[in-house]
């Protein structure tokens, strides 16, 4: 799952950056890249959420003596 989240994070960054660069520089194809850019933001948010939940789970497992 960690590999999937990392791939989603990296692809989200690439999609969002491509949409941002084409939009700010008035390059052709800016309108077509709005949807993939939005999907990139969703990938970034989802990957960060998964990593955050994973860290919280690890912390809870360390502090809870019943999981030992």
mmCIF file of N, CA, C and O in Angstrom:
data_model
loop_
_atom_site.group_PDB
_atom_site.id
_atom_site.type_symbol
_atom_site.label_atom_id
_atom_site.label_comp_id
_atom_site.label_asym_id
_atom_site.label_seq_id
_atom_site.Cartn_x
_atom_site.Cartn_y
_atom_site.Cartn_z
ATOM 1 N N UNK A 1 0.823 -1.191 0.000
ATOM 2 C CA UNK A 1 0.000 0.000 0.000
ATOM 3 C C UNK A 1 0.865 1.253 0.000
ATOM 4 O O UNK A 1 0.467 2.274 -0.537
ATOM 5 N N UNK A 2 2.022 1.149 0.614
ATOM 6 C CA UNK A 2 2.911 2.306 0.671
ATOM 7 C C UNK A 2 3.396 2.697 -0.721
ATOM 8 O O UNK A 2 3.485 3.882 -1.044
ATOM 9 N N UNK A 3 3.673 1.702 -1.566
ATOM 10 C CA UNK A 3 4.104 1.996 -2.934
ATOM 11 C C UNK A 3 2.990 2.674 -3.728
ATOM 12 O O UNK A 3 3.239 3.596 -4.494
ATOM 13 N N UNK A 4 1.768 2.207 -3.534
ATOM 14 C CA UNK A 4 0.635 2.799 -4.245
ATOM 15 C C UNK A 4 0.450 4.249 -3.825
ATOM 16 O O UNK A 4 0.225 5.133 -4.661
ATOM 17 N N UNK A 5 0.551 4.511 -2.526
ATOM 18 C CA UNK A 5 0.400 5.886 -2.037
ATOM 19 C C UNK A 5 1.526 6.768 -2.550
ATOM 20 O O UNK A 5 1.294 7.929 -2.910
ATOM 21 N N UNK A 6 2.724 6.242 -2.615
ATOM 22 C CA UNK A 6 3.851 7.030 -3.114
ATOM 23 C C UNK A 6 3.694 7.312 -4.609
ATOM 24 O O UNK A 6 3.947 8.441 -5.062
ATOM 25 N N UNK A 7 3.250 6.332 -5.364
ATOM 26 C CA UNK A 7 3.014 6.543 -6.796
ATOM 27 C C UNK A 7 1.892 7.553 -7.002
ATOM 28 O O UNK A 7 1.985 8.433 -7.878
ATOM 29 N N UNK A 8 0.837 7.465 -6.202
ATOM 30 C CA UNK A 8 -0.264 8.432 -6.304
ATOM 31 C C UNK A 8 0.215 9.834 -5.965
ATOM 32 O O UNK A 8 -0.174 10.808 -6.621
ATOM 33 N N UNK A 9 1.065 9.949 -4.962
ATOM 34 C CA UNK A 9 1.596 11.258 -4.583
ATOM 35 C C UNK A 9 2.441 11.856 -5.698
ATOM 36 O O UNK A 9 2.252 13.016 -6.083
ATOM 37 N N UNK A 10 3.342 11.080 -6.242
ATOM 38 C CA UNK A 10 4.216 11.586 -7.302
ATOM 39 C C UNK A 10 3.447 11.908 -8.584
ATOM 40 O O UNK A 10 3.678 12.948 -9.208
ATOM 41 N N UNK A 11 2.522 11.036 -8.962
ATOM 42 C CA UNK A 11 1.742 11.326 -10.169
ATOM 43 C C UNK A 11 0.821 12.514 -9.950
ATOM 44 O O UNK A 11 0.594 13.305 -10.873
ATOM 45 N N UNK A 12 0.310 12.677 -8.753
ATOM 46 C CA UNK A 12 -0.512 13.838 -8.442
ATOM 47 C C UNK A 12 0.273 15.132 -8.527
ATOM 48 O O UNK A 12 -0.223 16.139 -9.042
ATOM 49 N N UNK A 13 1.496 15.107 -8.041
ATOM 50 C CA UNK A 13 2.346 16.290 -8.132
ATOM 51 C C UNK A 13 2.630 16.633 -9.586
ATOM 52 O O UNK A 13 2.572 17.802 -9.988
ATOM 53 N N UNK A 14 2.907 15.623 -10.391
ATOM 54 C CA UNK A 14 3.192 15.861 -11.817
ATOM 55 C C UNK A 14 1.958 16.416 -12.531
ATOM 56 O O UNK A 14 2.056 17.382 -13.292
ATOM 57 N N UNK A 15 0.789 15.822 -12.287
ATOM 58 C CA UNK A 15 -0.436 16.288 -12.935
ATOM 59 C C UNK A 15 -0.789 17.713 -12.520
ATOM 60 O O UNK A 15 -1.132 18.556 -13.355
ATOM 61 N N UNK A 16 -0.699 17.984 -11.223
ATOM 62 C CA UNK A 16 -1.048 19.321 -10.738
ATOM 63 C C UNK A 16 -0.048 20.359 -11.237
ATOM 64 O O UNK A 16 -0.436 21.475 -11.608
ATOM 65 N N UNK A 17 1.236 20.012 -11.267
ATOM 66 C CA UNK A 17 2.244 20.955 -11.747
ATOM 67 C C UNK A 17 2.080 21.232 -13.236
ATOM 68 O O UNK A 17 2.207 22.387 -13.676
ATOM 69 N N UNK A 18 1.773 20.206 -14.005
ATOM 70 C CA UNK A 18 1.569 20.409 -15.444
ATOM 71 C C UNK A 18 0.373 21.314 -15.700
ATOM 72 O O UNK A 18 0.433 22.218 -16.544
ATOM 73 N N UNK A 19 -0.712 21.100 -14.966
ATOM 74 C CA UNK A 19 -1.893 21.949 -15.137
ATOM 75 C C UNK A 19 -1.602 23.379 -14.708
ATOM 76 O O UNK A 19 -2.017 24.335 -15.372
ATOM 77 N N UNK A 20 -0.873 23.539 -13.626
ATOM 78 C CA UNK A 20 -0.549 24.887 -13.132
ATOM 79 C C UNK A 20 0.355 25.632 -14.112
ATOM 80 O O UNK A 20 0.117 26.803 -14.411
ATOM 81 N N UNK A 21 1.360 24.959 -14.615
ATOM 82 C CA UNK A 21 2.316 25.607 -15.524
ATOM 83 C C UNK A 21 1.634 26.005 -16.830
ATOM 84 O O UNK A 21 1.847 27.113 -17.326
ATOM 85 N N UNK A 22 0.816 25.131 -17.374
ATOM 86 C CA UNK A 22 0.143 25.483 -18.628
ATOM 87 C C UNK A 22 -0.868 26.609 -18.429
ATOM 88 O O UNK A 22 -1.054 27.441 -19.314
ATOM 89 N N UNK A 23 -1.508 26.637 -17.270
ATOM 90 C CA UNK A 23 -2.499 27.691 -17.009
ATOM 91 C C UNK A 23 -1.826 29.053 -16.796
ATOM 92 O O UNK A 23 -2.283 30.057 -17.328
ATOM 93 N N UNK A 24 -0.749 29.090 -16.043
ATOM 94 C CA UNK A 24 -0.113 30.375 -15.748
ATOM 95 C C UNK A 24 0.641 30.948 -16.939
ATOM 96 O O UNK A 24 0.758 32.167 -17.056
ATOM 97 N N UNK A 25 1.135 30.095 -17.818
ATOM 98 C CA UNK A 25 1.899 30.572 -18.975
ATOM 99 C C UNK A 25 1.057 30.682 -20.238
ATOM 100 O O UNK A 25 1.599 30.943 -21.315
ATOM 101 N N UNK A 26 -0.247 30.493 -20.124
ATOM 102 C CA UNK A 26 -1.168 30.556 -21.268
ATOM 103 C C UNK A 26 -0.726 29.670 -22.424
ATOM 104 O O UNK A 26 -0.768 30.061 -23.590
ATOM 105 N N UNK A 27 -0.305 28.472 -22.093
ATOM 106 C CA UNK A 27 0.112 27.511 -23.113
ATOM 107 C C UNK A 27 -1.107 26.804 -23.692
ATOM 108 O O UNK A 27 -2.156 26.709 -23.044
ATOM 109 N N UNK A 28 -0.987 26.301 -24.907
ATOM 110 C CA UNK A 28 -2.119 25.554 -25.471
ATOM 111 C C UNK A 28 -2.367 24.267 -24.680
ATOM 112 O O UNK A 28 -1.438 23.615 -24.217
ATOM 113 N N UNK A 29 -3.627 23.938 -24.536
ATOM 114 C CA UNK A 29 -3.984 22.729 -23.794
ATOM 115 C C UNK A 29 -4.272 22.987 -22.331
ATOM 116 O O UNK A 29 -4.446 22.045 -21.568
ATOM 117 N N UNK A 30 -4.316 24.253 -21.933
ATOM 118 C CA UNK A 30 -4.555 24.556 -20.520
ATOM 119 C C UNK A 30 -5.950 24.117 -20.096
ATOM 120 O O UNK A 30 -6.135 23.599 -18.989
ATOM 121 N N UNK A 31 -6.930 24.308 -20.967
ATOM 122 C CA UNK A 31 -8.298 23.926 -20.614
ATOM 123 C C UNK A 31 -8.431 22.408 -20.482
ATOM 124 O O UNK A 31 -9.171 21.917 -19.626
ATOM 125 N N UNK A 32 -7.708 21.677 -21.315
ATOM 126 C CA UNK A 32 -7.783 20.211 -21.250
ATOM 127 C C UNK A 32 -7.078 19.648 -20.024
ATOM 128 O O UNK A 32 -7.372 18.532 -19.597
ATOM 129 N N UNK A 33 -6.140 20.386 -19.462
ATOM 130 C CA UNK A 33 -5.400 19.883 -18.302
ATOM 131 C C UNK A 33 -6.017 20.281 -16.964
ATOM 132 O O UNK A 33 -5.478 19.932 -15.921
ATOM 133 N N UNK A 34 -7.147 20.966 -16.993
ATOM 134 C CA UNK A 34 -7.783 21.332 -15.723
ATOM 135 C C UNK A 34 -8.292 20.096 -14.981
ATOM 136 O O UNK A 34 -8.103 19.980 -13.774
ATOM 137 N N UNK A 35 -8.934 19.193 -15.701
ATOM 138 C CA UNK A 35 -9.458 17.987 -15.055
ATOM 139 C C UNK A 35 -8.335 17.084 -14.537
ATOM 140 O O UNK A 35 -8.393 16.654 -13.379
ATOM 141 N N UNK A 36 -7.299 16.783 -15.328
ATOM 142 C CA UNK A 36 -6.195 16.004 -14.753
ATOM 143 C C UNK A 36 -5.494 16.727 -13.600
ATOM 144 O O UNK A 36 -5.018 16.083 -12.664
ATOM 145 N N UNK A 37 -5.453 18.040 -13.646
ATOM 146 C CA UNK A 37 -4.869 18.788 -12.533
ATOM 147 C C UNK A 37 -5.677 18.615 -11.263
ATOM 148 O O UNK A 37 -5.123 18.439 -10.172
ATOM 149 N N UNK A 38 -7.002 18.643 -11.396
ATOM 150 C CA UNK A 38 -7.869 18.418 -10.244
ATOM 151 C C UNK A 38 -7.702 16.999 -9.714
ATOM 152 O O UNK A 38 -7.658 16.780 -8.502
ATOM 153 N N UNK A 39 -7.609 16.039 -10.618
ATOM 154 C CA UNK A 39 -7.372 14.655 -10.211
ATOM 155 C C UNK A 39 -6.023 14.533 -9.497
ATOM 156 O O UNK A 39 -5.886 13.789 -8.528
ATOM 157 N N UNK A 40 -5.035 15.300 -9.963
ATOM 158 C CA UNK A 40 -3.741 15.312 -9.292
ATOM 159 C C UNK A 40 -3.847 15.807 -7.864
ATOM 160 O O UNK A 40 -3.228 15.253 -6.958
ATOM 161 N N UNK A 41 -4.661 16.860 -7.640
ATOM 162 C CA UNK A 41 -4.870 17.341 -6.275
ATOM 163 C C UNK A 41 -5.528 16.279 -5.410
ATOM 164 O O UNK A 41 -5.169 16.108 -4.235
ATOM 165 N N UNK A 42 -6.466 15.544 -5.976
ATOM 166 C CA UNK A 42 -7.121 14.469 -5.223
ATOM 167 C C UNK A 42 -6.111 13.373 -4.873
ATOM 168 O O UNK A 42 -6.119 12.846 -3.757
ATOM 169 N N UNK A 43 -5.237 13.026 -5.819
ATOM 170 C CA UNK A 43 -4.190 12.031 -5.538
ATOM 171 C C UNK A 43 -3.274 12.504 -4.412
ATOM 172 O O UNK A 43 -2.918 11.723 -3.524
ATOM 173 N N UNK A 44 -2.873 13.763 -4.450
ATOM 174 C CA UNK A 44 -1.984 14.299 -3.422
ATOM 175 C C UNK A 44 -2.656 14.238 -2.055
ATOM 176 O O UNK A 44 -2.056 13.765 -1.078
ATOM 177 N N UNK A 45 -3.888 14.695 -1.975
ATOM 178 C CA UNK A 45 -4.609 14.704 -0.700
ATOM 179 C C UNK A 45 -4.812 13.279 -0.188
ATOM 180 O O UNK A 45 -4.635 13.006 1.010
ATOM 181 N N UNK A 46 -5.148 12.364 -1.068
ATOM 182 C CA UNK A 46 -5.368 10.975 -0.649
ATOM 183 C C UNK A 46 -4.087 10.328 -0.142
ATOM 184 O O UNK A 46 -4.095 9.618 0.870
ATOM 185 N N UNK A 47 -2.984 10.560 -0.826
ATOM 186 C CA UNK A 47 -1.715 9.967 -0.400
ATOM 187 C C UNK A 47 -1.263 10.539 0.937
ATOM 188 O O UNK A 47 -0.813 9.795 1.820
ATOM 189 N N UNK A 48 -1.395 11.850 1.115
ATOM 190 C CA UNK A 48 -1.006 12.459 2.390
ATOM 191 C C UNK A 48 -1.906 11.948 3.515
ATOM 192 O O UNK A 48 -1.433 11.695 4.628
ATOM 193 N N UNK A 49 -3.185 11.774 3.228
ATOM 194 C CA UNK A 49 -4.097 11.238 4.243
ATOM 195 C C UNK A 49 -3.701 9.813 4.628
ATOM 196 O O UNK A 49 -3.714 9.460 5.815
ATOM 197 N N UNK A 50 -3.337 8.998 3.641
ATOM 198 C CA UNK A 50 -2.948 7.622 3.961
ATOM 199 C C UNK A 50 -1.675 7.603 4.806
ATOM 200 O O UNK A 50 -1.597 6.877 5.800
ATOM 201 N N UNK A 51 -0.673 8.411 4.419
ATOM 202 C CA UNK A 51 0.562 8.456 5.200
ATOM 203 C C UNK A 51 0.298 8.961 6.622
ATOM 204 O O UNK A 51 0.862 8.448 7.588
ATOM 205 N N UNK A 52 -0.569 9.947 6.766
ATOM 206 C CA UNK A 52 -0.892 10.471 8.098
ATOM 207 C C UNK A 52 -1.590 9.416 8.947
ATOM 208 O O UNK A 52 -1.253 9.245 10.129
ATOM 209 N N UNK A 53 -2.558 8.719 8.363
ATOM 210 C CA UNK A 53 -3.235 7.672 9.112
ATOM 211 C C UNK A 53 -2.299 6.531 9.473
ATOM 212 O O UNK A 53 -2.412 5.943 10.559
ATOM 213 N N UNK A 54 -1.370 6.216 8.588
ATOM 214 C CA UNK A 54 -0.401 5.166 8.876
ATOM 215 C C UNK A 54 0.494 5.552 10.058
ATOM 216 O O UNK A 54 0.748 4.729 10.943
ATOM 217 N N UNK A 55 0.929 6.793 10.079
ATOM 218 C CA UNK A 55 1.755 7.265 11.195
ATOM 219 C C UNK A 55 0.955 7.259 12.497
ATOM 220 O O UNK A 55 1.451 6.817 13.544
ATOM 221 N N UNK A 56 -0.288 7.717 12.451
ATOM 222 C CA UNK A 56 -1.124 7.702 13.650
ATOM 223 C C UNK A 56 -1.366 6.279 14.142
ATOM 224 O O UNK A 56 -1.373 6.016 15.353
ATOM 225 N N UNK A 57 -1.546 5.351 13.226
ATOM 226 C CA UNK A 57 -1.734 3.957 13.613
ATOM 227 C C UNK A 57 -0.478 3.405 14.294
ATOM 228 O O UNK A 57 -0.568 2.702 15.292
ATOM 229 N N UNK A 58 0.686 3.740 13.757
ATOM 230 C CA UNK A 58 1.930 3.277 14.364
ATOM 231 C C UNK A 58 2.118 3.868 15.759
ATOM 232 O O UNK A 58 2.558 3.176 16.683
ATOM 233 N N UNK A 59 1.805 5.151 15.908
ATOM 234 C CA UNK A 59 1.909 5.780 17.228
ATOM 235 C C UNK A 59 0.948 5.144 18.221
ATOM 236 O O UNK A 59 1.293 4.920 19.376
ATOM 237 N N UNK A 60 -0.274 4.858 17.780
ATOM 238 C CA UNK A 60 -1.263 4.254 18.679
ATOM 239 C C UNK A 60 -0.844 2.839 19.063
ATOM 240 O O UNK A 60 -1.073 2.408 20.187
ATOM 241 N N UNK A 61 -0.230 2.129 18.129
ATOM 242 C CA UNK A 61 0.218 0.780 18.432
ATOM 243 C C UNK A 61 1.344 0.781 19.443
ATOM 244 O O UNK A 61 1.412 -0.092 20.312
ATOM 245 N N UNK A 62 2.214 1.795 19.374
ATOM 246 C CA UNK A 62 3.308 1.881 20.348
ATOM 247 C C UNK A 62 2.802 2.257 21.737
ATOM 248 O O UNK A 62 3.337 1.781 22.731
ATOM 249 N N UNK A 63 1.800 3.112 21.816
ATOM 250 C CA UNK A 63 1.352 3.586 23.119
ATOM 251 C C UNK A 63 0.318 2.671 23.772
ATOM 252 O O UNK A 63 0.063 2.790 24.972
ATOM 253 N N UNK A 64 -0.298 1.765 23.024
ATOM 254 C CA UNK A 64 -1.319 0.880 23.569
ATOM 255 C C UNK A 64 -0.683 -0.440 23.989
ATOM 256 O O UNK A 64 -0.221 -1.210 23.149
ATOM 257 N N UNK A 65 -0.659 -0.737 25.292
ATOM 258 C CA UNK A 65 -0.003 -1.987 25.736
ATOM 259 C C UNK A 65 -0.750 -3.245 25.311
ATOM 260 O O UNK A 65 -0.164 -4.332 25.292
ATOM 261 N N UNK A 66 -2.010 -3.154 24.947
ATOM 262 C CA UNK A 66 -2.738 -4.373 24.566
ATOM 263 C C UNK A 66 -2.331 -4.882 23.190
ATOM 264 O O UNK A 66 -2.604 -6.011 22.840
ATOM 265 N N UNK A 67 -1.681 -4.058 22.360
ATOM 266 C CA UNK A 67 -1.213 -4.489 21.047
ATOM 267 C C UNK A 67 0.177 -5.111 21.088
ATOM 268 O O UNK A 67 0.702 -5.519 20.077
ATOM 269 N N UNK A 68 0.777 -5.181 22.249
ATOM 270 C CA UNK A 68 2.148 -5.717 22.343
ATOM 271 C C UNK A 68 2.204 -7.199 22.191
ATOM 272 O O UNK A 68 1.445 -7.975 22.499
#
